[in-house]
Amino acid sequence: MSDTNENTVTTGFQRVLEKLADIVIHIAVVALLGLVVVQGWQVFARYVINDSPSWTEPVTLLLLSTAMSMGAAAGVYTNRHFGFFLLADYINPAIKRGIDVLVPLIVATIGGFIAAWGWVLWMDGIHIKTAGANLPQSVNYLPLSIGGALMAVFALNRMVLALQASAGHADTDAEGDR
């Protein structure tokens, strides 16, 4: 009975994370498209109209930070981040299961540091206005902080899934020994 409830909760949580990852990917796409539009306007205004707007640089940096941070978080969710995947195919399965648990823990730790320090930097410059745009000077750190938190959540989820898979292998191995 508890297995059914536990699987339902896990499946529901996985669905929530999947929806969250979809939203994160869409935000990254919109930020990239916005980046193209803003930079296109910058080039047009500078070379055609000969009147370069001052707001394009801070907005471009914000869009770039958003696309990068959300893209990195989505990469953690989809497991498409940097890794030694070929090496993992050639190591002992027991060691591979240990690494599959350790790597997400490291990524979650890094994401936590990015989230925490990004938040500190965001709050540190929130009262200072940026030159050329009516934005806080530290606005670029807000998406970094959010992206780091999402990286941590997605990596911890990946670690839990690896632990569940490892426990499943342990159960299978124990039944095979009988």
PDB file of C-alpha atoms in Angstrom:
ATOM      1  CA  MET A   1       0.000   0.000   0.000  1.00  0.00           C
ATOM      2  CA  SER A   2       2.746   2.462   0.878  1.00  0.00           C
ATOM      3  CA  ASP A   3       4.598   1.528  -2.325  1.00  0.00           C
ATOM      4  CA  THR A   4       1.617   2.686  -4.390  1.00  0.00           C
ATOM      5  CA  ASN A   5       1.352   5.973  -2.487  1.00  0.00           C
ATOM      6  CA  GLU A   6       5.122   6.492  -2.686  1.00  0.00           C
ATOM      7  CA  ASN A   7       5.137   5.849  -6.459  1.00  0.00           C
ATOM      8  CA  THR A   8       2.184   8.217  -6.941  1.00  0.00           C
ATOM      9  CA  VAL A   9       3.957  10.971  -5.010  1.00  0.00           C
ATOM     10  CA  THR A  10       7.189  10.336  -6.921  1.00  0.00           C
ATOM     11  CA  THR A  11       5.376  10.328 -10.256  1.00  0.00           C
ATOM     12  CA  GLY A  12       3.496  13.518  -9.354  1.00  0.00           C
ATOM     13  CA  PHE A  13       6.714  15.193  -8.286  1.00  0.00           C
ATOM     14  CA  GLN A  14       8.390  14.070 -11.507  1.00  0.00           C
ATOM     15  CA  ARG A  15       5.540  15.611 -13.494  1.00  0.00           C
ATOM     16  CA  VAL A  16       5.923  18.893 -11.630  1.00  0.00           C
ATOM     17  CA  LEU A  17       9.665  18.918 -12.314  1.00  0.00           C
ATOM     18  CA  GLU A  18       9.050  18.077 -15.955  1.00  0.00           C
ATOM     19  CA  LYS A  19       6.633  21.022 -16.291  1.00  0.00           C
ATOM     20  CA  LEU A  20       9.107  23.268 -14.474  1.00  0.00           C
ATOM     21  CA  ALA A  21      11.890  22.168 -16.841  1.00  0.00           C
ATOM     22  CA  ASP A  22       9.641  22.913 -19.830  1.00  0.00           C
ATOM     23  CA  ILE A  23       8.969  26.404 -18.464  1.00  0.00           C
ATOM     24  CA  VAL A  24      12.700  26.935 -17.891  1.00  0.00           C
ATOM     25  CA  ILE A  25      13.493  25.894 -21.470  1.00  0.00           C
ATOM     26  CA  HIS A  26      10.808  28.239 -22.807  1.00  0.00           C
ATOM     27  CA  ILE A  27      12.215  31.112 -20.757  1.00  0.00           C
ATOM     28  CA  ALA A  28      15.681  30.417 -22.180  1.00  0.00           C
ATOM     29  CA  VAL A  29      14.293  30.367 -25.733  1.00  0.00           C
ATOM     30  CA  VAL A  30      12.404  33.639 -25.234  1.00  0.00           C
ATOM     31  CA  ALA A  31      15.567  35.208 -23.763  1.00  0.00           C
ATOM     32  CA  LEU A  32      17.588  34.105 -26.795  1.00  0.00           C
ATOM     33  CA  LEU A  33      14.972  35.465 -29.177  1.00  0.00           C
ATOM     34  CA  GLY A  34      14.884  38.712 -27.211  1.00  0.00           C
ATOM     35  CA  LEU A  35      18.656  38.860 -27.423  1.00  0.00           C
ATOM     36  CA  VAL A  36      18.489  38.631 -31.218  1.00  0.00           C
ATOM     37  CA  VAL A  37      15.813  41.339 -31.416  1.00  0.00           C
ATOM     38  CA  VAL A  38      17.635  43.726 -29.052  1.00  0.00           C
ATOM     39  CA  GLN A  39      20.979  43.254 -30.786  1.00  0.00           C
ATOM     40  CA  GLY A  40      19.312  43.617 -34.175  1.00  0.00           C
ATOM     41  CA  TRP A  41      17.806  46.902 -33.042  1.00  0.00           C
ATOM     42  CA  GLN A  42      21.177  47.999 -31.675  1.00  0.00           C
ATOM     43  CA  VAL A  43      22.885  47.396 -35.031  1.00  0.00           C
ATOM     44  CA  PHE A  44      20.061  49.021 -37.000  1.00  0.00           C
ATOM     45  CA  ALA A  45      19.949  52.070 -34.723  1.00  0.00           C
ATOM     46  CA  ARG A  46      23.716  52.515 -34.700  1.00  0.00           C
ATOM     47  CA  TYR A  47      24.433  52.105 -38.402  1.00  0.00           C
ATOM     48  CA  VAL A  48      21.183  53.085 -40.148  1.00  0.00           C
ATOM     49  CA  ILE A  49      19.587  55.695 -37.903  1.00  0.00           C
ATOM     50  CA  ASN A  50      22.942  56.812 -36.441  1.00  0.00           C
ATOM     51  CA  ASP A  51      21.351  57.031 -32.977  1.00  0.00           C
ATOM     52  CA  SER A  52      22.587  54.232 -30.738  1.00  0.00           C
ATOM     53  CA  PRO A  53      20.211  53.524 -27.815  1.00  0.00           C
ATOM     54  CA  SER A  54      21.833  53.245 -24.404  1.00  0.00           C
ATOM     55  CA  TRP A  55      19.399  50.665 -23.013  1.00  0.00           C
ATOM     56  CA  THR A  56      20.406  47.822 -25.334  1.00  0.00           C
ATOM     57  CA  GLU A  57      23.626  46.837 -23.546  1.00  0.00           C
ATOM     58  CA  PRO A  58      22.147  46.267 -20.059  1.00  0.00           C
ATOM     59  CA  VAL A  59      19.091  44.537 -21.535  1.00  0.00           C
ATOM     60  CA  THR A  60      21.342  42.312 -23.658  1.00  0.00           C
ATOM     61  CA  LEU A  61      23.374  41.335 -20.605  1.00  0.00           C
ATOM     62  CA  LEU A  62      20.186  40.484 -18.698  1.00  0.00           C
ATOM     63  CA  LEU A  63      18.852  38.376 -21.569  1.00  0.00           C
ATOM     64  CA  LEU A  64      22.202  36.639 -21.963  1.00  0.00           C
ATOM     65  CA  SER A  65      22.384  35.861 -18.241  1.00  0.00           C
ATOM     66  CA  THR A  66      18.820  34.547 -18.331  1.00  0.00           C
ATOM     67  CA  ALA A  67      19.383  32.328 -21.361  1.00  0.00           C
ATOM     68  CA  MET A  68      22.630  30.962 -19.938  1.00  0.00           C
ATOM     69  CA  SER A  69      21.259  30.287 -16.447  1.00  0.00           C
ATOM     70  CA  MET A  70      17.997  28.720 -17.558  1.00  0.00           C
ATOM     71  CA  GLY A  71      19.787  26.714 -20.255  1.00  0.00           C
ATOM     72  CA  ALA A  72      22.249  25.363 -17.694  1.00  0.00           C
ATOM     73  CA  ALA A  73      19.414  24.347 -15.361  1.00  0.00           C
ATOM     74  CA  ALA A  74      17.567  22.638 -18.218  1.00  0.00           C
ATOM     75  CA  GLY A  75      20.798  20.852 -19.131  1.00  0.00           C
ATOM     76  CA  VAL A  76      21.009  19.452 -15.617  1.00  0.00           C
ATOM     77  CA  TYR A  77      17.391  18.273 -15.774  1.00  0.00           C
ATOM     78  CA  THR A  78      17.858  16.545 -19.147  1.00  0.00           C
ATOM     79  CA  ASN A  79      21.321  15.239 -18.183  1.00  0.00           C
ATOM     80  CA  ARG A  80      22.860  16.984 -21.189  1.00  0.00           C
ATOM     81  CA  HIS A  81      25.566  18.780 -19.301  1.00  0.00           C
ATOM     82  CA  PHE A  82      29.315  18.137 -19.418  1.00  0.00           C
ATOM     83  CA  GLY A  83      30.260  14.598 -18.509  1.00  0.00           C
ATOM     84  CA  PHE A  84      32.515  11.663 -19.278  1.00  0.00           C
ATOM     85  CA  PHE A  85      29.778   9.496 -20.726  1.00  0.00           C
ATOM     86  CA  LEU A  86      32.077   7.239 -22.761  1.00  0.00           C
ATOM     87  CA  LEU A  87      34.151   6.482 -19.680  1.00  0.00           C
ATOM     88  CA  ALA A  88      30.994   5.568 -17.767  1.00  0.00           C
ATOM     89  CA  ASP A  89      30.210   2.854 -20.324  1.00  0.00           C
ATOM     90  CA  TYR A  90      33.476   1.041 -19.576  1.00  0.00           C
ATOM     91  CA  ILE A  91      33.614   1.026 -15.782  1.00  0.00           C
ATOM     92  CA  ASN A  92      32.364  -1.535 -13.309  1.00  0.00           C
ATOM     93  CA  PRO A  93      28.539  -1.280 -12.900  1.00  0.00           C
ATOM     94  CA  ALA A  94      28.823  -0.925  -9.107  1.00  0.00           C
ATOM     95  CA  ILE A  95      31.274   1.957  -9.476  1.00  0.00           C
ATOM     96  CA  LYS A  96      29.076   3.492 -12.171  1.00  0.00           C
ATOM     97  CA  ARG A  97      26.082   3.449  -9.788  1.00  0.00           C
ATOM     98  CA  GLY A  98      28.205   5.206  -7.149  1.00  0.00           C
ATOM     99  CA  ILE A  99      29.302   7.832  -9.645  1.00  0.00           C
ATOM    100  CA  ASP A 100      25.688   8.261 -10.802  1.00  0.00           C
ATOM    101  CA  VAL A 101      24.849   9.268  -7.226  1.00  0.00           C
ATOM    102  CA  LEU A 102      27.978  11.357  -6.572  1.00  0.00           C
ATOM    103  CA  VAL A 103      27.911  13.520  -9.715  1.00  0.00           C
ATOM    104  CA  PRO A 104      24.413  14.976  -9.100  1.00  0.00           C
ATOM    105  CA  LEU A 105      25.433  15.715  -5.517  1.00  0.00           C
ATOM    106  CA  ILE A 106      28.417  17.716  -6.790  1.00  0.00           C
ATOM    107  CA  VAL A 107      26.226  19.529  -9.347  1.00  0.00           C
ATOM    108  CA  ALA A 108      23.628  20.294  -6.652  1.00  0.00           C
ATOM    109  CA  THR A 109      26.358  21.709  -4.407  1.00  0.00           C
ATOM    110  CA  ILE A 110      27.670  23.931  -7.202  1.00  0.00           C
ATOM    111  CA  GLY A 111      24.099  25.024  -8.036  1.00  0.00           C
ATOM    112  CA  GLY A 112      23.517  25.856  -4.378  1.00  0.00           C
ATOM    113  CA  PHE A 113      26.632  28.031  -4.242  1.00  0.00           C
ATOM    114  CA  ILE A 114      25.646  29.782  -7.481  1.00  0.00           C
ATOM    115  CA  ALA A 115      22.144  30.400  -6.095  1.00  0.00           C
ATOM    116  CA  ALA A 116      23.372  31.685  -2.743  1.00  0.00           C
ATOM    117  CA  TRP A 117      26.125  33.966  -4.022  1.00  0.00           C
ATOM    118  CA  GLY A 118      24.031  35.114  -6.964  1.00  0.00           C
ATOM    119  CA  TRP A 119      21.356  36.172  -4.483  1.00  0.00           C
ATOM    120  CA  VAL A 120      23.926  38.024  -2.350  1.00  0.00           C
ATOM    121  CA  LEU A 121      25.193  39.889  -5.427  1.00  0.00           C
ATOM    122  CA  TRP A 122      21.616  40.644  -6.557  1.00  0.00           C
ATOM    123  CA  MET A 123      20.709  42.113  -3.190  1.00  0.00           C
ATOM    124  CA  ASP A 124      24.006  44.011  -2.923  1.00  0.00           C
ATOM    125  CA  GLY A 125      23.349  46.146  -6.007  1.00  0.00           C
ATOM    126  CA  ILE A 126      19.567  46.291  -6.103  1.00  0.00           C
ATOM    127  CA  HIS A 127      19.458  49.950  -5.005  1.00  0.00           C
ATOM    128  CA  ILE A 128      21.924  51.147  -7.686  1.00  0.00           C
ATOM    129  CA  LYS A 129      20.438  51.963 -11.084  1.00  0.00           C
ATOM    130  CA  THR A 130      22.165  50.803 -14.240  1.00  0.00           C
ATOM    131  CA  ALA A 131      23.412  53.365 -16.754  1.00  0.00           C
ATOM    132  CA  GLY A 132      21.151  53.531 -19.782  1.00  0.00           C
ATOM    133  CA  ALA A 133      18.224  51.511 -18.436  1.00  0.00           C
ATOM    134  CA  ASN A 134      15.895  51.794 -15.477  1.00  0.00           C
ATOM    135  CA  LEU A 135      17.091  48.486 -14.012  1.00  0.00           C
ATOM    136  CA  PRO A 136      19.037  47.639 -10.870  1.00  0.00           C
ATOM    137  CA  GLN A 137      22.789  47.383 -11.463  1.00  0.00           C
ATOM    138  CA  SER A 138      22.775  43.805 -10.165  1.00  0.00           C
ATOM    139  CA  VAL A 139      19.809  42.549 -12.203  1.00  0.00           C
ATOM    140  CA  ASN A 140      22.043  40.098 -14.091  1.00  0.00           C
ATOM    141  CA  TYR A 141      22.582  38.129 -10.888  1.00  0.00           C
ATOM    142  CA  LEU A 142      18.890  37.377 -10.345  1.00  0.00           C
ATOM    143  CA  PRO A 143      18.618  34.843 -13.200  1.00  0.00           C
ATOM    144  CA  LEU A 144      21.957  33.416 -12.088  1.00  0.00           C
ATOM    145  CA  SER A 145      20.571  32.852  -8.604  1.00  0.00           C
ATOM    146  CA  ILE A 146      17.332  31.330  -9.890  1.00  0.00           C
ATOM    147  CA  GLY A 147      19.225  29.144 -12.356  1.00  0.00           C
ATOM    148  CA  GLY A 148      21.547  27.914  -9.605  1.00  0.00           C
ATOM    149  CA  ALA A 149      18.593  27.007  -7.397  1.00  0.00           C
ATOM    150  CA  LEU A 150      16.962  25.146 -10.278  1.00  0.00           C
ATOM    151  CA  MET A 151      20.237  23.340 -10.989  1.00  0.00           C
ATOM    152  CA  ALA A 152      20.335  22.211  -7.365  1.00  0.00           C
ATOM    153  CA  VAL A 153      16.717  21.001  -7.408  1.00  0.00           C
ATOM    154  CA  PHE A 154      17.125  19.171 -10.719  1.00  0.00           C
ATOM    155  CA  ALA A 155      20.435  17.598  -9.634  1.00  0.00           C
ATOM    156  CA  LEU A 156      19.001  16.436  -6.300  1.00  0.00           C
ATOM    157  CA  ASN A 157      16.123  14.859  -8.201  1.00  0.00           C
ATOM    158  CA  ARG A 158      18.638  13.103 -10.460  1.00  0.00           C
ATOM    159  CA  MET A 159      20.488  11.884  -7.361  1.00  0.00           C
ATOM    160  CA  VAL A 160      17.279  10.489  -5.846  1.00  0.00           C
ATOM    161  CA  LEU A 161      16.513   8.689  -9.106  1.00  0.00           C
ATOM    162  CA  ALA A 162      20.045   7.250  -9.146  1.00  0.00           C
ATOM    163  CA  LEU A 163      19.647   6.081  -5.546  1.00  0.00           C
ATOM    164  CA  GLN A 164      16.329   4.434  -6.409  1.00  0.00           C
ATOM    165  CA  ALA A 165      17.906   2.720  -9.411  1.00  0.00           C
ATOM    166  CA  SER A 166      20.847   1.643  -7.257  1.00  0.00           C
ATOM    167  CA  ALA A 167      18.461   0.216  -4.641  1.00  0.00           C
ATOM    168  CA  GLY A 168      16.618  -1.613  -7.427  1.00  0.00           C
ATOM    169  CA  HIS A 169      19.906  -3.114  -8.623  1.00  0.00           C
ATOM    170  CA  ALA A 170      20.769  -4.128  -5.057  1.00  0.00           C
ATOM    171  CA  ASP A 171      17.385  -5.883  -4.716  1.00  0.00           C
ATOM    172  CA  THR A 172      17.880  -7.642  -8.049  1.00  0.00           C
ATOM    173  CA  ASP A 173      21.428  -8.647  -7.121  1.00  0.00           C
ATOM    174  CA  ALA A 174      20.239 -10.015  -3.744  1.00  0.00           C
ATOM    175  CA  GLU A 175      17.485 -12.071  -5.422  1.00  0.00           C
ATOM    176  CA  GLY A 176      20.002 -13.399  -7.931  1.00  0.00           C
ATOM    177  CA  ASP A 177      22.270 -14.587  -5.090  1.00  0.00           C
ATOM    178  CA  ARG A 178      19.512 -16.795  -3.624  1.00  0.00           C
TER     179      ARG A 178
END
